[in-house]
């Protein structure tokens, strides 16, 4: 059985650069939106990561816990 995207091959998080490429937004504007709390993100050590499922739900107009 074929799937659209093999979820086991996808990382659970995105970098800011990866997420910004998914929507029409420059990286500086994207980082400002993350810092303002407008885009879901988590800090892991010194890195900011965007949880893939929450981000996709966010850009799809759905809220996901």
C-alpha positions as a printed NumPy array, in Angstrom:
array([[ 0.   ,  0.   ,  0.   ],
       [ 1.456,  3.361, -1.042],
       [ 1.308,  6.477,  1.085],
       [ 1.574, 10.123,  0.057],
       [ 4.469, 10.726,  2.412],
       [ 6.15 ,  8.129,  4.554],
       [ 5.846,  9.752,  7.98 ],
       [ 8.604,  7.556,  9.387],
       [10.994,  9.336,  7.008],
       [10.071, 12.836,  8.26 ],
       [11.65 , 14.553, 11.225],
       [ 9.381, 15.613, 14.063],
       [10.683, 19.168, 13.933],
       [11.682, 21.699, 11.297],
       [14.325, 24.398, 11.379],
       [13.12 , 27.96 , 10.943],
       [14.581, 27.953,  7.43 ],
       [12.72 , 24.776,  6.457],
       [ 9.417, 26.033,  7.86 ],
       [ 9.795, 29.501,  6.299],
       [10.267, 27.903,  2.855],
       [ 6.88 , 26.175,  3.278],
       [ 5.041, 29.498,  3.397],
       [ 5.593, 32.796,  1.558],
       [ 7.6  , 34.496,  4.302],
       [11.181, 35.679,  4.552],
       [13.406, 34.168,  7.238],
       [13.743, 37.383,  9.258],
       [ 9.977, 37.916,  9.283],
       [ 9.49 , 34.236, 10.187],
       [11.934, 34.439, 13.105],
       [10.22 , 37.597, 14.363],
       [ 6.851, 35.789, 14.288],
       [ 8.355, 32.873, 16.241],
       [ 9.84 , 35.26 , 18.805],
       [ 6.464, 37.007, 19.152],
       [ 4.794, 33.646, 19.788],
       [ 2.725, 33.808, 16.596],
       [ 4.228, 30.592, 15.219],
       [ 4.475, 27.464, 17.4  ],
       [ 8.074, 26.698, 18.336],
       [10.126, 24.983, 21.018],
       [13.61 , 25.678, 22.285],
       [15.897, 22.667, 22.488],
       [19.096, 23.839, 24.108],
       [20.143, 26.872, 22.103],
       [18.194, 25.833, 18.993],
       [14.671, 26.842, 18.019],
       [12.701, 24.044, 16.379],
       [ 9.248, 24.125, 14.823],
       [ 7.127, 21.056, 15.651],
       [ 6.074, 19.725, 12.23 ],
       [ 2.509, 18.605, 13.125],
       [ 1.711, 21.791, 15.074],
       [ 3.128, 23.97 , 12.284],
       [ 1.182, 22.175,  9.567],
       [-2.002, 22.474, 11.663],
       [-1.216, 26.17 , 12.223],
       [-0.802, 26.962,  8.52 ],
       [-3.864, 24.843,  7.763],
       [-5.907, 27.031, 10.139],
       [-6.365, 24.311, 12.759],
       [-5.209, 24.474, 16.356],
       [-3.378, 21.416, 17.63 ],
       [-2.21 , 20.875, 21.19 ]])
